[in-house]
């Protein structure tokens, strides 16, 4: 069965890749995916199907297939949400795990399951942040910017990029580099490309004459592999901004007025920078001791204690235990009333 599943999955994956992906799959891809899911669910008969995106057509298909097979469904919010962040604002899972308190209104508005509940449990993929080594990442940044015996800049900013158009990228690069040049102290810039970008997207920046030292991080390292060693992180709306805030790395939300951001600045977790002057002022201000960010402000964006994966697992096992005690498990409360319940009580969506 395992071998057949791999073959079927490869065929299903190929069908998705040759259509519009998970957001715009072809009819053929949907049929193949449904056939493959039915086979896997019939063979494994799981209690729970875990989803990272059921707002997409394939995610919705998986949620409904799981329901047909009597499995519970748990959606774990993958990235930051805005009202315009998804094309089909609908959540089909029974349990919806969101990062922070600010996600509750959208989750409640988007939920479609009649017994849906929302749980604020942080972000499991951020749990790896607890093991990051700041000193090792700092050494990497210095090595990338100043190989050999060259002198590294006193301060280093990391730019977590999005796959923007060349013109948009250049505008953001100019904003950052002009701001770094005008800021107090000696700054360098390490560019962390988005996985969808190649290093060649920044070739012109590396050939500049004068100005701050600039280098591109290895794509295998990525922003997470170096942001803990930075003195500041700049981005428009990468979730690396949230990761940096969790690690107390100052965050600059860059972009022209009206441009999309994660609105971390609205929660006091970042400085909004519309132009190079804003960047220079924000970086220069880092020389002074900052005011600690209240925990409530961070929790609004991401209620994270380094154990989100364990809390999601506890939610799943409590559902399984409840269903074992009752045949009518669909209407049971996921979080229960015991002291071992996950942080962030289950909140009925309606």
CSV table of C-alpha atoms in Angstrom, one decimal:
chain,number,residue,atom,x,y,z
A,1,UNK,CA,0.0,0.0,0.0
A,2,UNK,CA,2.8,2.4,0.8
A,3,UNK,CA,4.4,1.9,-2.6
A,4,UNK,CA,1.1,2.4,-4.4
A,5,UNK,CA,0.5,5.5,-2.3
A,6,UNK,CA,3.8,7.0,-3.4
A,7,UNK,CA,3.0,6.3,-7.0
A,8,UNK,CA,-0.5,7.8,-6.7
A,9,UNK,CA,0.8,10.8,-4.9
A,10,UNK,CA,3.4,11.5,-7.5
A,11,UNK,CA,0.8,11.4,-10.2
A,12,UNK,CA,-1.5,13.6,-8.2
A,13,UNK,CA,1.3,16.0,-7.5
A,14,UNK,CA,2.3,16.2,-11.2
A,15,UNK,CA,-1.3,16.9,-12.1
A,16,UNK,CA,-1.4,19.8,-9.6
A,17,UNK,CA,2.0,21.2,-10.8
A,18,UNK,CA,0.9,21.1,-14.5
A,19,UNK,CA,-2.3,23.0,-13.7
A,20,UNK,CA,-2.5,26.1,-11.5
A,21,UNK,CA,-1.1,24.5,-8.3
A,22,UNK,CA,-3.1,24.2,-5.1
A,23,UNK,CA,-4.9,27.5,-5.6
A,24,UNK,CA,-6.1,26.9,-9.2
A,25,UNK,CA,-6.0,23.2,-9.8
A,26,UNK,CA,-7.5,21.6,-12.9
A,27,UNK,CA,-10.5,19.4,-12.8
A,28,UNK,CA,-8.3,16.5,-13.6
A,29,UNK,CA,-6.0,17.3,-10.6
A,30,UNK,CA,-8.9,17.6,-8.2
A,31,UNK,CA,-10.3,14.2,-9.3
A,32,UNK,CA,-6.9,12.5,-9.0
A,33,UNK,CA,-6.3,14.1,-5.6
A,34,UNK,CA,-9.7,13.0,-4.3
A,35,UNK,CA,-9.2,9.5,-5.6
A,36,UNK,CA,-5.8,9.3,-3.9
A,37,UNK,CA,-7.1,10.8,-0.6
A,38,UNK,CA,-10.0,8.4,-0.5
A,39,UNK,CA,-7.5,5.5,-0.9
A,40,UNK,CA,-5.2,6.7,1.8
A,41,UNK,CA,-8.0,7.5,4.3
A,42,UNK,CA,-9.6,4.1,3.7
A,43,UNK,CA,-6.4,2.3,4.3
A,44,UNK,CA,-5.2,4.2,7.3
A,45,UNK,CA,-8.5,5.2,8.9
A,46,UNK,CA,-6.9,8.1,10.9
A,47,UNK,CA,-8.6,9.9,13.8
A,48,UNK,CA,-7.4,13.3,12.6
A,49,UNK,CA,-6.3,14.9,9.4
A,50,UNK,CA,-4.0,17.9,9.9
A,51,UNK,CA,-4.1,20.7,7.3
A,52,UNK,CA,-1.9,23.8,6.8
A,53,UNK,CA,-4.2,25.4,4.3
A,54,UNK,CA,-7.9,24.5,3.8
A,55,UNK,CA,-8.7,27.8,2.2
A,56,UNK,CA,-7.4,26.5,-1.1
A,57,UNK,CA,-9.4,24.2,-3.3
A,58,UNK,CA,-7.2,21.2,-2.6
A,59,UNK,CA,-7.3,21.9,1.1
A,60,UNK,CA,-11.0,22.2,1.1
A,61,UNK,CA,-11.2,18.9,-0.8
A,62,UNK,CA,-9.0,17.2,1.9
A,63,UNK,CA,-11.1,18.6,4.7
A,64,UNK,CA,-14.3,17.3,3.2
A,65,UNK,CA,-12.8,13.9,2.3
A,66,UNK,CA,-11.7,13.5,5.9
A,67,UNK,CA,-15.2,14.3,7.1
A,68,UNK,CA,-16.6,11.7,4.8
A,69,UNK,CA,-14.3,9.1,6.3
A,70,UNK,CA,-15.2,10.1,9.9
A,71,UNK,CA,-11.9,11.8,10.7
A,72,UNK,CA,-11.5,15.0,12.7
A,73,UNK,CA,-9.9,17.9,10.8
A,74,UNK,CA,-7.4,20.4,12.3
A,75,UNK,CA,-6.3,23.4,10.4
A,76,UNK,CA,-3.0,25.1,11.6
A,77,UNK,CA,-2.6,28.6,10.3
A,78,UNK,CA,0.6,28.7,8.2
A,79,UNK,CA,1.2,32.4,7.7
A,80,UNK,CA,-0.1,35.7,8.8
A,81,UNK,CA,-3.7,36.6,7.7
A,82,UNK,CA,-5.2,39.8,6.4
A,83,UNK,CA,-8.8,40.2,5.2
A,84,UNK,CA,-7.4,40.2,1.6
A,85,UNK,CA,-4.8,37.4,2.1
A,86,UNK,CA,-6.8,34.6,0.6
A,87,UNK,CA,-9.0,34.3,-2.5
A,88,UNK,CA,-11.6,32.1,-0.9
A,89,UNK,CA,-12.0,33.2,2.7
A,90,UNK,CA,-13.4,29.9,4.1
A,91,UNK,CA,-12.1,27.5,6.7
A,92,UNK,CA,-13.6,24.0,6.5
A,93,UNK,CA,-11.9,22.2,9.4
A,94,UNK,CA,-13.5,21.3,12.7
A,95,UNK,CA,-10.6,22.8,14.8
A,96,UNK,CA,-8.8,25.9,13.6
A,97,UNK,CA,-5.5,26.7,15.3
A,98,UNK,CA,-4.4,30.4,14.9
A,99,UNK,CA,-1.3,32.2,15.9
A,100,UNK,CA,-2.5,35.2,17.9
A,101,UNK,CA,-5.5,37.0,19.3
A,102,UNK,CA,-5.8,39.3,16.3
A,103,UNK,CA,-6.6,36.2,14.1
A,104,UNK,CA,-9.7,35.3,16.0
A,105,UNK,CA,-12.1,37.7,14.2
A,106,UNK,CA,-11.0,36.5,10.7
A,107,UNK,CA,-11.1,32.8,11.8
A,108,UNK,CA,-14.6,33.2,13.2
A,109,UNK,CA,-15.8,35.0,10.0
A,110,UNK,CA,-14.2,32.4,7.7
A,111,UNK,CA,-15.2,29.1,9.5
A,112,UNK,CA,-17.7,27.0,7.7
A,113,UNK,CA,-17.9,23.9,9.9
A,114,UNK,CA,-21.1,23.9,11.9
A,115,UNK,CA,-19.2,22.8,15.1
A,116,UNK,CA,-16.0,24.7,14.3
A,117,UNK,CA,-13.8,26.0,17.2
A,118,UNK,CA,-10.9,28.3,17.1
A,119,UNK,CA,-7.8,27.8,19.3
A,120,UNK,CA,-5.0,30.4,19.8
A,121,UNK,CA,-1.9,28.2,20.2
A,122,UNK,CA,0.9,30.1,18.4
A,123,UNK,CA,2.8,28.6,15.5
A,124,UNK,CA,4.4,25.1,15.5
A,125,UNK,CA,7.0,26.0,12.8
A,126,UNK,CA,8.3,28.7,15.1
A,127,UNK,CA,9.2,26.2,17.8
A,128,UNK,CA,12.6,25.8,16.1
A,129,UNK,CA,13.4,29.4,17.1
A,130,UNK,CA,14.1,28.3,20.6
A,131,UNK,CA,17.2,26.4,19.4
A,132,UNK,CA,18.8,29.1,17.2
A,133,UNK,CA,22.3,30.1,18.1
A,134,UNK,CA,22.7,33.9,18.0
A,135,UNK,CA,26.5,33.8,18.1
A,136,UNK,CA,26.8,31.2,15.3
A,137,UNK,CA,24.4,33.1,13.1
A,138,UNK,CA,26.3,36.4,13.8
A,139,UNK,CA,29.5,34.7,12.7
A,140,UNK,CA,27.8,33.5,9.5
A,141,UNK,CA,26.6,37.1,8.7
A,142,UNK,CA,30.0,38.5,9.2
A,143,UNK,CA,31.6,35.8,7.1
A,144,UNK,CA,29.1,36.4,4.2
A,145,UNK,CA,29.7,40.2,4.3
A,146,UNK,CA,33.4,40.1,4.9
A,147,UNK,CA,35.1,36.9,3.7
A,148,UNK,CA,38.7,36.3,4.4
A,149,UNK,CA,40.4,38.9,6.5
A,150,UNK,CA,38.1,41.8,5.6
A,151,UNK,CA,36.6,43.9,8.4
A,152,UNK,CA,32.9,43.2,9.0
A,153,UNK,CA,30.6,46.2,9.6
A,154,UNK,CA,29.8,47.0,13.2
A,155,UNK,CA,26.1,46.5,12.6
A,156,UNK,CA,24.2,44.1,10.3
A,157,UNK,CA,20.7,44.2,8.9
A,158,UNK,CA,18.9,41.3,7.3
A,159,UNK,CA,16.4,41.9,4.5
A,160,UNK,CA,13.8,39.1,4.4
A,161,UNK,CA,12.5,39.4,0.8
A,162,UNK,CA,9.3,38.5,-1.0
A,163,UNK,CA,9.2,37.5,-4.7
A,164,UNK,CA,8.4,41.0,-5.9
A,165,UNK,CA,8.8,42.2,-9.5
A,166,UNK,CA,12.3,43.5,-10.4
A,167,UNK,CA,11.1,47.1,-10.2
A,168,UNK,CA,9.5,46.6,-6.8
A,169,UNK,CA,12.6,44.9,-5.5
A,170,UNK,CA,14.8,47.7,-6.7
A,171,UNK,CA,12.6,50.3,-5.0
A,172,UNK,CA,12.9,48.5,-1.7
A,173,UNK,CA,16.6,48.0,-2.1
A,174,UNK,CA,17.1,51.7,-2.8
A,175,UNK,CA,15.1,52.5,0.3
A,176,UNK,CA,17.1,50.2,2.5
A,177,UNK,CA,20.6,51.0,1.1
A,178,UNK,CA,20.0,54.8,1.3
A,179,UNK,CA,18.7,54.4,4.8
A,180,UNK,CA,21.7,52.3,5.9
A,181,UNK,CA,24.1,54.8,4.4
A,182,UNK,CA,22.5,57.7,6.3
A,183,UNK,CA,22.2,55.9,9.6
A,184,UNK,CA,24.5,56.3,12.5
A,185,UNK,CA,27.2,53.6,12.8
A,186,UNK,CA,28.6,51.4,10.1
A,187,UNK,CA,25.9,49.1,8.7
A,188,UNK,CA,26.0,46.1,6.3
A,189,UNK,CA,23.1,44.3,4.6
A,190,UNK,CA,22.5,40.6,4.1
A,191,UNK,CA,19.7,39.7,1.7
A,192,UNK,CA,17.8,36.6,2.5
A,193,UNK,CA,16.0,35.6,-0.7
A,194,UNK,CA,12.5,34.1,-0.7
A,195,UNK,CA,12.5,30.4,-1.7
A,196,UNK,CA,10.9,31.4,-5.0
A,197,UNK,CA,13.8,33.8,-5.8
A,198,UNK,CA,17.3,33.1,-7.1
A,199,UNK,CA,20.4,34.9,-6.1
A,200,UNK,CA,20.6,36.4,-9.6
A,201,UNK,CA,17.7,38.7,-8.7
A,202,UNK,CA,20.1,40.7,-6.6
A,203,UNK,CA,23.2,40.6,-8.9
A,204,UNK,CA,23.1,44.4,-9.6
A,205,UNK,CA,23.0,45.2,-5.9
A,206,UNK,CA,26.2,43.3,-5.3
A,207,UNK,CA,28.0,45.2,-8.0
A,208,UNK,CA,27.3,48.7,-6.5
A,209,UNK,CA,30.2,51.1,-5.9
A,210,UNK,CA,30.4,52.6,-2.5
A,211,UNK,CA,27.7,52.5,0.2
A,212,UNK,CA,27.1,49.7,2.7
A,213,UNK,CA,28.5,46.2,2.2
A,214,UNK,CA,25.9,43.9,0.7
A,215,UNK,CA,25.8,40.1,0.4
A,216,UNK,CA,23.2,37.4,-0.4
A,217,UNK,CA,22.6,34.6,2.1
A,218,UNK,CA,22.8,31.0,0.9
A,219,UNK,CA,19.2,30.0,-0.1
A,220,UNK,CA,19.6,26.9,2.0
A,221,UNK,CA,20.2,29.1,5.1
A,222,UNK,CA,17.4,31.5,4.5
A,223,UNK,CA,16.2,34.3,6.7
A,224,UNK,CA,15.6,32.0,9.7
A,225,UNK,CA,19.2,30.8,9.4
A,226,UNK,CA,20.6,34.2,10.0
A,227,UNK,CA,18.1,36.6,11.5
A,228,UNK,CA,18.9,35.8,15.2
A,229,UNK,CA,22.4,37.2,14.6
A,230,UNK,CA,21.2,40.5,13.1
A,231,UNK,CA,20.9,43.9,14.7
A,232,UNK,CA,17.7,44.5,12.7
A,233,UNK,CA,15.5,42.7,10.2
A,234,UNK,CA,13.7,44.5,7.4
A,235,UNK,CA,10.7,43.2,5.4
A,236,UNK,CA,7.4,44.2,4.0
A,237,UNK,CA,5.3,41.2,5.0
A,238,UNK,CA,7.4,38.1,5.5
A,239,UNK,CA,6.5,36.1,8.6
A,240,UNK,CA,10.2,36.3,9.4
A,241,UNK,CA,9.2,39.6,10.9
A,242,UNK,CA,7.2,37.8,13.5
A,243,UNK,CA,10.0,35.4,14.1
A,244,UNK,CA,12.4,38.3,14.6
A,245,UNK,CA,10.0,40.0,17.0
A,246,UNK,CA,9.8,36.8,19.0
A,247,UNK,CA,13.6,36.8,19.3
A,248,UNK,CA,13.7,40.5,20.3
A,249,UNK,CA,15.4,41.5,17.0
A,250,UNK,CA,14.2,45.0,16.0
A,251,UNK,CA,11.9,44.9,12.9
A,252,UNK,CA,11.5,47.5,10.2
A,253,UNK,CA,8.3,47.2,8.1
A,254,UNK,CA,9.3,48.8,4.8
A,255,UNK,CA,7.3,50.0,1.8
A,256,UNK,CA,5.5,53.0,0.5
A,257,UNK,CA,2.3,54.3,2.3
A,258,UNK,CA,-0.5,51.9,1.7
A,259,UNK,CA,1.7,49.0,0.8
A,260,UNK,CA,0.8,45.7,2.4
A,261,UNK,CA,2.6,44.8,5.6
A,262,UNK,CA,1.9,42.4,8.6
A,263,UNK,CA,1.0,45.5,10.6
A,264,UNK,CA,3.5,44.6,13.3
A,265,UNK,CA,4.0,48.3,13.8
A,266,UNK,CA,0.4,48.6,14.8
A,267,UNK,CA,1.1,46.3,17.7
A,268,UNK,CA,4.4,48.1,18.7
A,269,UNK,CA,6.5,45.2,17.4
A,270,UNK,CA,8.1,47.0,14.4
A,271,UNK,CA,8.8,50.5,13.0
A,272,UNK,CA,7.0,51.4,9.9
A,273,UNK,CA,9.4,52.9,7.3
A,274,UNK,CA,8.0,54.6,4.2
A,275,UNK,CA,11.3,56.0,2.9
A,276,UNK,CA,15.1,56.0,3.4
A,277,UNK,CA,14.8,58.8,6.1
A,278,UNK,CA,12.5,56.6,8.2
A,279,UNK,CA,15.0,53.7,7.8
A,280,UNK,CA,17.9,55.9,8.9
A,281,UNK,CA,16.1,57.2,11.9
A,282,UNK,CA,14.9,53.8,13.0
A,283,UNK,CA,18.4,52.3,12.7
A,284,UNK,CA,20.0,55.2,14.5
A,285,UNK,CA,17.5,55.0,17.3
A,286,UNK,CA,18.7,51.4,18.0
A,287,UNK,CA,21.7,52.9,19.7
A,288,UNK,CA,19.5,53.8,22.6
A,289,UNK,CA,18.0,51.2,25.0
A,290,UNK,CA,14.5,50.3,23.8
A,291,UNK,CA,11.3,49.9,25.8
A,292,UNK,CA,10.5,46.2,26.3
A,293,UNK,CA,7.5,45.0,24.3
A,294,UNK,CA,4.5,44.0,26.5
A,295,UNK,CA,3.7,40.3,26.4
A,296,UNK,CA,0.1,41.1,25.6
A,297,UNK,CA,1.2,42.9,22.4
A,298,UNK,CA,3.3,39.9,21.2
A,299,UNK,CA,0.4,37.5,22.1
A,300,UNK,CA,-1.9,39.5,19.9
A,301,UNK,CA,0.2,38.6,16.9
A,302,UNK,CA,1.5,35.2,18.1
A,303,UNK,CA,0.9,33.6,21.4
A,304,UNK,CA,4.1,31.5,21.4
A,305,UNK,CA,6.0,29.8,24.2
A,306,UNK,CA,8.1,27.5,22.2
A,307,UNK,CA,5.8,24.5,22.6
A,308,UNK,CA,3.1,25.2,20.0
A,309,UNK,CA,3.6,21.8,18.3
A,310,UNK,CA,3.0,20.0,21.7
A,311,UNK,CA,-0.2,22.1,22.3
A,312,UNK,CA,-1.6,21.2,18.8
A,313,UNK,CA,-0.7,17.5,19.6
A,314,UNK,CA,-2.5,17.8,22.9
A,315,UNK,CA,-5.6,19.2,21.2
A,316,UNK,CA,-5.6,16.3,18.8
A,317,UNK,CA,-5.2,13.6,21.5
A,318,UNK,CA,-7.9,15.2,23.6
A,319,UNK,CA,-10.3,15.0,20.7
A,320,UNK,CA,-9.3,11.3,20.2
A,321,UNK,CA,-9.9,10.6,23.9
A,322,UNK,CA,-13.2,12.4,23.8
A,323,UNK,CA,-14.4,10.4,20.8
A,324,UNK,CA,-13.4,7.2,22.4
A,325,UNK,CA,-15.7,8.0,25.3
A,326,UNK,CA,-18.6,9.0,23.2
A,327,UNK,CA,-19.9,8.1,19.8
A,328,UNK,CA,-21.1,11.6,19.3
A,329,UNK,CA,-17.6,13.0,19.3
A,330,UNK,CA,-18.3,15.8,16.8
A,331,UNK,CA,-19.9,18.0,19.4
A,332,UNK,CA,-17.4,17.6,22.2
A,333,UNK,CA,-15.3,20.4,23.5
A,334,UNK,CA,-11.8,20.1,22.2
A,335,UNK,CA,-10.0,21.9,25.0
A,336,UNK,CA,-11.8,20.4,28.0
A,337,UNK,CA,-11.6,21.9,31.5
A,338,UNK,CA,-8.5,20.2,32.9
A,339,UNK,CA,-5.3,21.9,33.8
A,340,UNK,CA,-3.6,20.0,31.0
A,341,UNK,CA,-5.6,21.7,28.3
A,342,UNK,CA,-3.7,23.7,25.7
A,343,UNK,CA,-3.3,27.4,26.3
A,344,UNK,CA,-5.9,29.3,24.4
A,345,UNK,CA,-9.2,27.8,25.2
A,346,UNK,CA,-11.3,26.5,22.3
A,347,UNK,CA,-13.5,29.3,21.2
A,348,UNK,CA,-16.8,28.3,19.4
A,349,UNK,CA,-16.9,30.0,16.0
A,350,UNK,CA,-20.5,30.8,16.4
